[in-house]
Amino acid sequence: SSNELTKANLIVSVVAPKTMSLAGERIIWTITALDGVRKGRVYNLRGLEQRAELAQGAYKVVLTIDGYQSSKTIQIEDKRQRQELFIADVGRIIAKANESVAWSIESLDGRDTLHLPEGSSLNVIVATGLYKVDASLKGLHRAERVRVTSGKQVVSNLFLPAGRVNLIATRGNAPLFKPTKWNIYRIENGERREVGQYNRHIQAVTMPPGHYEAVAKSEDIIRTREFWVGTGATNDVQVSMD
């Protein structure tokens, strides 16, 4: 209500670079009381400009926009209205891969690394600076260094060689149709490293080219089979559970 807005003694707002719109972005304010009767209390607000009515005392204000974070410690003097402007020196990283991959964005300026949901692309707002964009698929990594400048977007395209495998557990030359636990290992330089676990009798998997071993377990039967994956190829790996 307008009555509440007039009582607000803190206004927080963010200014983005001129060439960049923050419309539709998730802008989150987290305000934590550092002392006084409400010590430890957290207020969460959302949006470009927000107002709050706070008791006297010290507060930590954290602004989060996507992969960007900035914080200030402020002092509230009772009813006197205080305006806190955050200048967000940000840009955008857009990255695309030819497969669904796990993404990470590592700051080369000492900020925290961002781990992002699996997918074939990402679009994230970050502080200006130097980053390493990393796409990984079952232990295979492709990375690129990018420099993010104020208000600009940088695009990274990463290609990961991969093939498709259909894991099929069979009995009497027909699909097993029973729960099957698969453990997939990559064999490289004489070492086995687990790269996946699955629980269906037929399972499609995308993986980097190379030499693998499938271990299939159903009820008390365990069978193994080695196979190769080639770039761009699709092959069926049938394991007989007879």
CSV table of N, CA, C and O in Angstrom, one decimal, residues 98-182:
chain,number,residue,atom,x,y,z
A,98,ASN,N,27.5,-28.7,-29.2
A,98,ASN,CA,26.8,-29.6,-30.2
A,98,ASN,C,26.1,-30.7,-29.5
A,98,ASN,O,25.3,-31.5,-30.1
A,99,GLU,N,26.3,-30.9,-28.2
A,99,GLU,CA,25.6,-31.9,-27.4
A,99,GLU,C,25.1,-31.3,-26.1
A,99,GLU,O,25.5,-30.2,-25.7
A,100,SER,N,24.3,-32.1,-25.4
A,100,SER,CA,23.9,-31.6,-24.0
A,100,SER,C,25.1,-31.9,-23.1
A,100,SER,O,25.6,-33.0,-23.0
A,101,VAL,N,25.6,-30.9,-22.5
A,101,VAL,CA,26.8,-31.0,-21.7
A,101,VAL,C,26.6,-30.4,-20.3
A,101,VAL,O,25.6,-29.7,-20.0
A,102,ALA,N,27.5,-30.6,-19.4
A,102,ALA,CA,27.6,-30.0,-18.1
A,102,ALA,C,28.4,-28.7,-18.2
A,102,ALA,O,29.5,-28.8,-18.8
A,103,TRP,N,28.0,-27.6,-17.8
A,103,TRP,CA,28.7,-26.3,-18.0
A,103,TRP,C,29.3,-25.8,-16.7
A,103,TRP,O,28.7,-25.9,-15.6
A,104,SER,N,30.4,-25.2,-16.8
A,104,SER,CA,30.9,-24.4,-15.7
A,104,SER,C,31.6,-23.1,-16.2
A,104,SER,O,32.1,-23.1,-17.4
A,105,ILE,N,31.5,-22.1,-15.5
A,105,ILE,CA,32.1,-20.8,-15.9
A,105,ILE,C,33.0,-20.4,-14.7
A,105,ILE,O,32.6,-20.1,-13.6
A,106,GLU,N,34.3,-20.5,-15.0
A,106,GLU,CA,35.3,-20.3,-14.0
A,106,GLU,C,35.9,-18.8,-14.2
A,106,GLU,O,36.3,-18.5,-15.3
A,107,SER,N,35.8,-18.0,-13.1
A,107,SER,CA,36.4,-16.7,-13.2
A,107,SER,C,37.9,-16.8,-13.0
A,107,SER,O,38.4,-17.5,-12.2
A,108,LEU,N,38.6,-16.1,-14.0
A,108,LEU,CA,40.0,-16.1,-13.9
A,108,LEU,C,40.5,-14.9,-13.1
A,108,LEU,O,41.7,-14.5,-13.0
A,109,ASP,N,39.5,-14.2,-12.5
A,109,ASP,CA,39.8,-13.0,-11.6
A,109,ASP,C,39.6,-13.3,-10.1
A,109,ASP,O,39.4,-12.4,-9.3
A,110,GLY,N,39.4,-14.6,-9.8
A,110,GLY,CA,39.3,-15.0,-8.4
A,110,GLY,C,37.9,-15.1,-7.8
A,110,GLY,O,37.7,-15.3,-6.7
A,111,ARG,N,36.8,-14.9,-8.7
A,111,ARG,CA,35.5,-15.0,-8.2
A,111,ARG,C,35.1,-16.5,-8.1
A,111,ARG,O,35.8,-17.3,-8.7
A,112,ASP,N,33.9,-16.8,-7.6
A,112,ASP,CA,33.5,-18.1,-7.5
A,112,ASP,C,33.2,-18.7,-8.9
A,112,ASP,O,32.7,-18.0,-9.8
A,113,THR,N,33.4,-20.0,-9.0
A,113,THR,CA,33.0,-20.7,-10.3
A,113,THR,C,31.5,-21.0,-10.3
A,113,THR,O,31.0,-21.4,-9.3
A,114,LEU,N,30.9,-20.8,-11.4
A,114,LEU,CA,29.5,-21.0,-11.6
A,114,LEU,C,29.3,-22.4,-12.2
A,114,LEU,O,30.0,-22.7,-13.2
A,115,HIS,N,28.4,-23.2,-11.6
A,115,HIS,CA,28.1,-24.5,-12.2
A,115,HIS,C,26.7,-24.4,-12.7
A,115,HIS,O,25.8,-24.1,-11.9
A,116,LEU,N,26.4,-24.7,-14.0
A,116,LEU,CA,25.1,-24.5,-14.6
A,116,LEU,C,24.5,-25.8,-15.0
A,116,LEU,O,25.1,-26.8,-15.2
A,117,PRO,N,23.1,-25.8,-15.1
A,117,PRO,CA,22.4,-27.0,-15.4
A,117,PRO,C,22.8,-27.5,-16.8
A,117,PRO,O,23.3,-26.8,-17.7
A,118,GLU,N,22.7,-28.8,-16.9
A,118,GLU,CA,23.1,-29.5,-18.2
A,118,GLU,C,22.2,-29.0,-19.3
A,118,GLU,O,21.0,-28.8,-19.1
A,119,GLY,N,22.8,-28.9,-20.5
A,119,GLY,CA,22.0,-28.4,-21.6
A,119,GLY,C,22.9,-28.2,-22.8
A,119,GLY,O,24.2,-28.3,-22.7
A,120,SER,N,22.4,-27.8,-24.0
A,120,SER,CA,23.2,-27.6,-25.1
A,120,SER,C,23.6,-26.1,-25.3
A,120,SER,O,24.4,-25.8,-26.2
A,121,SER,N,23.1,-25.3,-24.4
A,121,SER,CA,23.4,-23.8,-24.5
A,121,SER,C,23.3,-23.2,-23.1
A,121,SER,O,22.6,-23.7,-22.2
A,122,LEU,N,23.9,-22.0,-23.0
A,122,LEU,CA,23.7,-21.3,-21.7
A,122,LEU,C,23.7,-19.8,-22.1
A,122,LEU,O,24.3,-19.4,-23.1
A,123,ASN,N,23.1,-19.0,-21.2
A,123,ASN,CA,23.0,-17.6,-21.4
A,123,ASN,C,23.0,-17.0,-20.0
A,123,ASN,O,22.0,-17.2,-19.3
A,124,VAL,N,24.1,-16.3,-19.6
A,124,VAL,CA,24.2,-16.0,-18.2
A,124,VAL,C,24.8,-14.6,-18.1
A,124,VAL,O,25.7,-14.2,-18.8
A,125,ILE,N,24.3,-13.8,-17.1
A,125,ILE,CA,24.9,-12.5,-16.8
A,125,ILE,C,26.0,-12.6,-15.8
A,125,ILE,O,25.8,-13.3,-14.8
A,126,VAL,N,27.1,-12.0,-16.0
A,126,VAL,CA,28.3,-12.1,-15.1
A,126,VAL,C,28.9,-10.8,-14.9
A,126,VAL,O,28.7,-9.9,-15.8
A,127,ALA,N,29.7,-10.6,-13.9
A,127,ALA,CA,30.5,-9.4,-13.8
A,127,ALA,C,31.6,-9.3,-14.9
A,127,ALA,O,32.0,-10.4,-15.5
A,128,THR,N,32.0,-8.1,-15.3
A,128,THR,CA,33.0,-8.0,-16.3
A,128,THR,C,34.3,-8.7,-15.9
A,128,THR,O,34.5,-8.8,-14.7
A,129,GLY,N,35.0,-9.2,-16.8
A,129,GLY,CA,36.3,-9.8,-16.5
A,129,GLY,C,36.6,-11.0,-17.4
A,129,GLY,O,35.9,-11.2,-18.4
A,130,LEU,N,37.6,-11.8,-17.0
A,130,LEU,CA,38.1,-12.9,-17.8
A,130,LEU,C,37.5,-14.2,-17.2
A,130,LEU,O,37.6,-14.4,-16.0
A,131,TYR,N,37.0,-15.1,-18.1
A,131,TYR,CA,36.4,-16.3,-17.7
A,131,TYR,C,36.9,-17.5,-18.6
A,131,TYR,O,37.3,-17.3,-19.7
A,132,LYS,N,36.8,-18.7,-18.0
A,132,LYS,CA,37.0,-19.9,-18.8
A,132,LYS,C,35.6,-20.6,-18.8
A,132,LYS,O,35.1,-21.0,-17.8
A,133,VAL,N,35.1,-20.8,-20.0
A,133,VAL,CA,33.8,-21.5,-20.2
A,133,VAL,C,34.1,-22.9,-20.5
A,133,VAL,O,34.9,-23.2,-21.5
A,134,ASP,N,33.6,-23.8,-19.7
A,134,ASP,CA,34.0,-25.3,-19.8
A,134,ASP,C,32.7,-26.1,-20.1
A,134,ASP,O,31.7,-26.0,-19.3
A,135,ALA,N,32.8,-26.9,-21.1
A,135,ALA,CA,31.7,-27.9,-21.4
A,135,ALA,C,32.2,-29.3,-21.2
A,135,ALA,O,33.3,-29.6,-21.7
A,136,SER,N,31.5,-30.1,-20.4
A,136,SER,CA,32.1,-31.5,-20.3
A,136,SER,C,31.0,-32.5,-20.5
A,136,SER,O,29.8,-32.3,-20.2
A,137,LEU,N,31.4,-33.6,-21.1
A,137,LEU,CA,30.6,-34.7,-21.5
A,137,LEU,C,31.3,-36.0,-21.0
A,137,LEU,O,32.3,-36.4,-21.6
A,138,LYS,N,30.8,-36.6,-20.0
A,138,LYS,CA,31.4,-37.9,-19.5
A,138,LYS,C,32.9,-37.8,-19.3
A,138,LYS,O,33.6,-38.7,-19.8
A,139,GLY,N,33.4,-36.7,-18.8
A,139,GLY,CA,34.8,-36.6,-18.5
A,139,GLY,C,35.6,-36.0,-19.6
A,139,GLY,O,36.8,-35.6,-19.4
A,140,LEU,N,35.0,-35.8,-20.8
A,140,LEU,CA,35.7,-35.1,-21.9
A,140,LEU,C,35.4,-33.6,-21.7
A,140,LEU,O,34.2,-33.2,-21.6
A,141,HIS,N,36.4,-32.7,-21.7
A,141,HIS,CA,36.2,-31.3,-21.6
A,141,HIS,C,36.6,-30.5,-22.8
A,141,HIS,O,37.6,-30.9,-23.5
A,142,ARG,N,35.9,-29.5,-23.1
A,142,ARG,CA,36.3,-28.5,-24.1
A,142,ARG,C,36.1,-27.1,-23.4
A,142,ARG,O,35.1,-26.9,-22.8
A,143,ALA,N,37.1,-26.2,-23.5
A,143,ALA,CA,37.0,-25.0,-22.8
A,143,ALA,C,37.5,-23.8,-23.7
A,143,ALA,O,38.3,-24.0,-24.7
A,144,GLU,N,37.0,-22.6,-23.4
A,144,GLU,CA,37.5,-21.5,-24.1
A,144,GLU,C,37.5,-20.3,-23.1
A,144,GLU,O,36.7,-20.2,-22.3
A,145,ARG,N,38.6,-19.5,-23.3
A,145,ARG,CA,38.7,-18.3,-22.5
A,145,ARG,C,37.9,-17.1,-23.2
A,145,ARG,O,38.1,-16.9,-24.4
A,146,VAL,N,37.1,-16.4,-22.4
A,146,VAL,CA,36.4,-15.2,-23.0
A,146,VAL,C,36.6,-14.0,-22.0
A,146,VAL,O,36.7,-14.2,-20.8
A,147,ARG,N,36.6,-12.8,-22.6
A,147,ARG,CA,36.6,-11.6,-21.9
A,147,ARG,C,35.2,-10.9,-21.9
A,147,ARG,O,34.8,-10.7,-23.0
A,148,VAL,N,34.6,-10.7,-20.8
A,148,VAL,CA,33.3,-10.0,-20.7
A,148,VAL,C,33.5,-8.6,-20.5
A,148,VAL,O,34.2,-8.2,-19.5
A,149,THR,N,33.0,-7.7,-21.4
A,149,THR,CA,33.1,-6.3,-21.1
A,149,THR,C,31.8,-5.7,-20.9
A,149,THR,O,30.7,-6.3,-21.2
A,150,SER,N,31.8,-4.5,-20.3
A,150,SER,CA,30.5,-3.9,-19.8
A,150,SER,C,29.4,-3.7,-20.8
A,150,SER,O,29.7,-3.1,-21.9
A,151,GLY,N,28.3,-4.3,-20.6
A,151,GLY,CA,27.1,-4.2,-21.4
A,151,GLY,C,27.2,-5.0,-22.7
A,151,GLY,O,26.3,-4.9,-23.6
A,152,LYS,N,28.2,-5.8,-22.9
A,152,LYS,CA,28.4,-6.5,-24.2
A,152,LYS,C,28.1,-8.0,-23.9
A,152,LYS,O,28.3,-8.5,-22.8
A,153,GLN,N,27.8,-8.7,-25.0
A,153,GLN,CA,27.7,-10.2,-24.9
A,153,GLN,C,28.8,-10.8,-25.7
A,153,GLN,O,29.2,-10.3,-26.7
A,154,VAL,N,29.3,-12.0,-25.2
A,154,VAL,CA,30.4,-12.7,-25.8
A,154,VAL,C,29.8,-14.1,-26.1
A,154,VAL,O,29.1,-14.7,-25.3
A,155,VAL,N,30.1,-14.6,-27.3
A,155,VAL,CA,29.6,-15.9,-27.7
A,155,VAL,C,30.7,-16.9,-27.8
A,155,VAL,O,31.7,-16.7,-28.4
A,156,SER,N,30.5,-18.1,-27.2
A,156,SER,CA,31.5,-19.2,-27.3
A,156,SER,C,30.8,-20.4,-27.9
A,156,SER,O,29.7,-20.8,-27.4
A,157,ASN,N,31.4,-21.0,-28.9
A,157,ASN,CA,30.9,-22.2,-29.5
A,157,ASN,C,31.9,-23.4,-29.3
A,157,ASN,O,33.0,-23.2,-29.6
A,158,LEU,N,31.4,-24.4,-28.6
A,158,LEU,CA,32.3,-25.5,-28.3
A,158,LEU,C,31.8,-26.8,-28.9
A,158,LEU,O,30.6,-27.1,-28.8
A,159,PHE,N,32.7,-27.5,-29.6
A,159,PHE,CA,32.4,-28.8,-30.2
A,159,PHE,C,33.0,-29.9,-29.4
A,159,PHE,O,34.2,-29.9,-29.2
A,160,LEU,N,32.2,-30.9,-29.1
A,160,LEU,CA,32.7,-32.1,-28.4
A,160,LEU,C,32.4,-33.3,-29.2
A,160,LEU,O,31.2,-33.6,-29.5
A,161,PRO,N,33.4,-34.0,-29.7
A,161,PRO,CA,33.2,-35.2,-30.5
A,161,PRO,C,32.4,-36.2,-29.6
A,161,PRO,O,32.7,-36.4,-28.5
A,162,ALA,N,31.4,-36.9,-30.2
A,162,ALA,CA,30.6,-37.8,-29.5
A,162,ALA,C,29.9,-38.8,-30.4
A,162,ALA,O,29.7,-38.5,-31.6
A,163,GLY,N,29.6,-40.0,-29.8
A,163,GLY,CA,28.8,-41.0,-30.5
A,163,GLY,C,27.7,-41.4,-29.7
A,163,GLY,O,27.7,-41.1,-28.5
A,164,ARG,N,26.8,-42.2,-30.2
A,164,ARG,CA,25.6,-42.6,-29.5
A,164,ARG,C,25.7,-44.2,-29.3
A,164,ARG,O,26.1,-44.9,-30.2
A,165,VAL,N,25.3,-44.6,-28.1
A,165,VAL,CA,25.3,-46.0,-27.9
A,165,VAL,C,23.9,-46.4,-27.3
A,165,VAL,O,23.4,-45.7,-26.5
A,166,ASN,N,23.3,-47.5,-27.8
A,166,ASN,CA,22.1,-48.1,-27.2
A,166,ASN,C,22.5,-49.3,-26.4
A,166,ASN,O,23.0,-50.3,-27.0
A,167,LEU,N,22.4,-49.2,-25.1
A,167,LEU,CA,22.7,-50.4,-24.2
A,167,LEU,C,21.5,-51.2,-24.2
A,167,LEU,O,20.4,-50.7,-23.8
A,168,ILE,N,21.6,-52.5,-24.5
A,168,ILE,CA,20.4,-53.4,-24.6
A,168,ILE,C,20.7,-54.7,-23.8
A,168,ILE,O,21.6,-55.4,-24.2
A,169,ALA,N,20.0,-54.9,-22.8
A,169,ALA,CA,20.1,-56.2,-22.1
A,169,ALA,C,19.1,-57.2,-22.7
A,169,ALA,O,18.0,-56.8,-22.9
A,170,THR,N,19.6,-58.4,-23.0
A,170,THR,CA,18.7,-59.3,-23.7
A,170,THR,C,18.7,-60.7,-23.0
A,170,THR,O,19.6,-61.0,-22.2
A,171,ARG,N,17.7,-61.5,-23.3
A,171,ARG,CA,17.6,-62.9,-22.8
A,171,ARG,C,16.9,-63.6,-24.0
A,171,ARG,O,15.8,-63.2,-24.4
A,172,GLY,N,17.6,-64.7,-24.4
A,172,GLY,CA,17.0,-65.4,-25.6
A,172,GLY,C,16.8,-64.5,-26.8
A,172,GLY,O,15.8,-64.6,-27.5
A,173,ASN,N,17.8,-63.7,-27.1
A,173,ASN,CA,17.8,-62.8,-28.2
A,173,ASN,C,16.7,-61.7,-28.2
A,173,ASN,O,16.4,-61.1,-29.2
A,174,ALA,N,16.0,-61.6,-27.1
A,174,ALA,CA,14.9,-60.6,-27.0
A,174,ALA,C,15.2,-59.6,-25.9
A,174,ALA,O,15.9,-60.0,-24.9
A,175,PRO,N,14.7,-58.4,-25.9
A,175,PRO,CA,15.0,-57.5,-24.8
A,175,PRO,C,14.5,-58.1,-23.5
A,175,PRO,O,13.5,-58.8,-23.4
A,176,LEU,N,15.3,-57.8,-22.4
A,176,LEU,CA,15.1,-58.5,-21.1
A,176,LEU,C,13.8,-58.0,-20.4
A,176,LEU,O,13.1,-58.8,-19.7
A,177,PHE,N,13.4,-56.8,-20.6
A,177,PHE,CA,12.2,-56.2,-19.9
A,177,PHE,C,12.2,-56.4,-18.4
A,177,PHE,O,11.2,-56.7,-17.8
A,178,LYS,N,13.4,-56.3,-17.8
A,178,LYS,CA,13.5,-56.4,-16.3
A,178,LYS,C,14.5,-55.3,-15.9
A,178,LYS,O,15.4,-55.0,-16.7
A,179,PRO,N,14.3,-54.8,-14.7
A,179,PRO,CA,15.3,-53.7,-14.3
A,179,PRO,C,16.7,-54.2,-14.4
A,179,PRO,O,17.0,-55.4,-14.0
A,180,THR,N,17.5,-53.4,-15.0
A,180,THR,CA,18.9,-53.8,-15.2
A,180,THR,C,19.8,-52.6,-14.8
A,180,THR,O,19.5,-51.5,-15.1
A,181,LYS,N,20.8,-52.9,-14.0
A,181,LYS,CA,21.7,-51.8,-13.5
A,181,LYS,C,22.9,-51.9,-14.4
A,181,LYS,O,23.6,-52.9,-14.6
A,182,TRP,N,23.2,-50.7,-15.0
A,182,TRP,CA,24.4,-50.6,-15.9
A,182,TRP,C,25.5,-49.7,-15.2
A,182,TRP,O,25.1,-48.7,-14.7
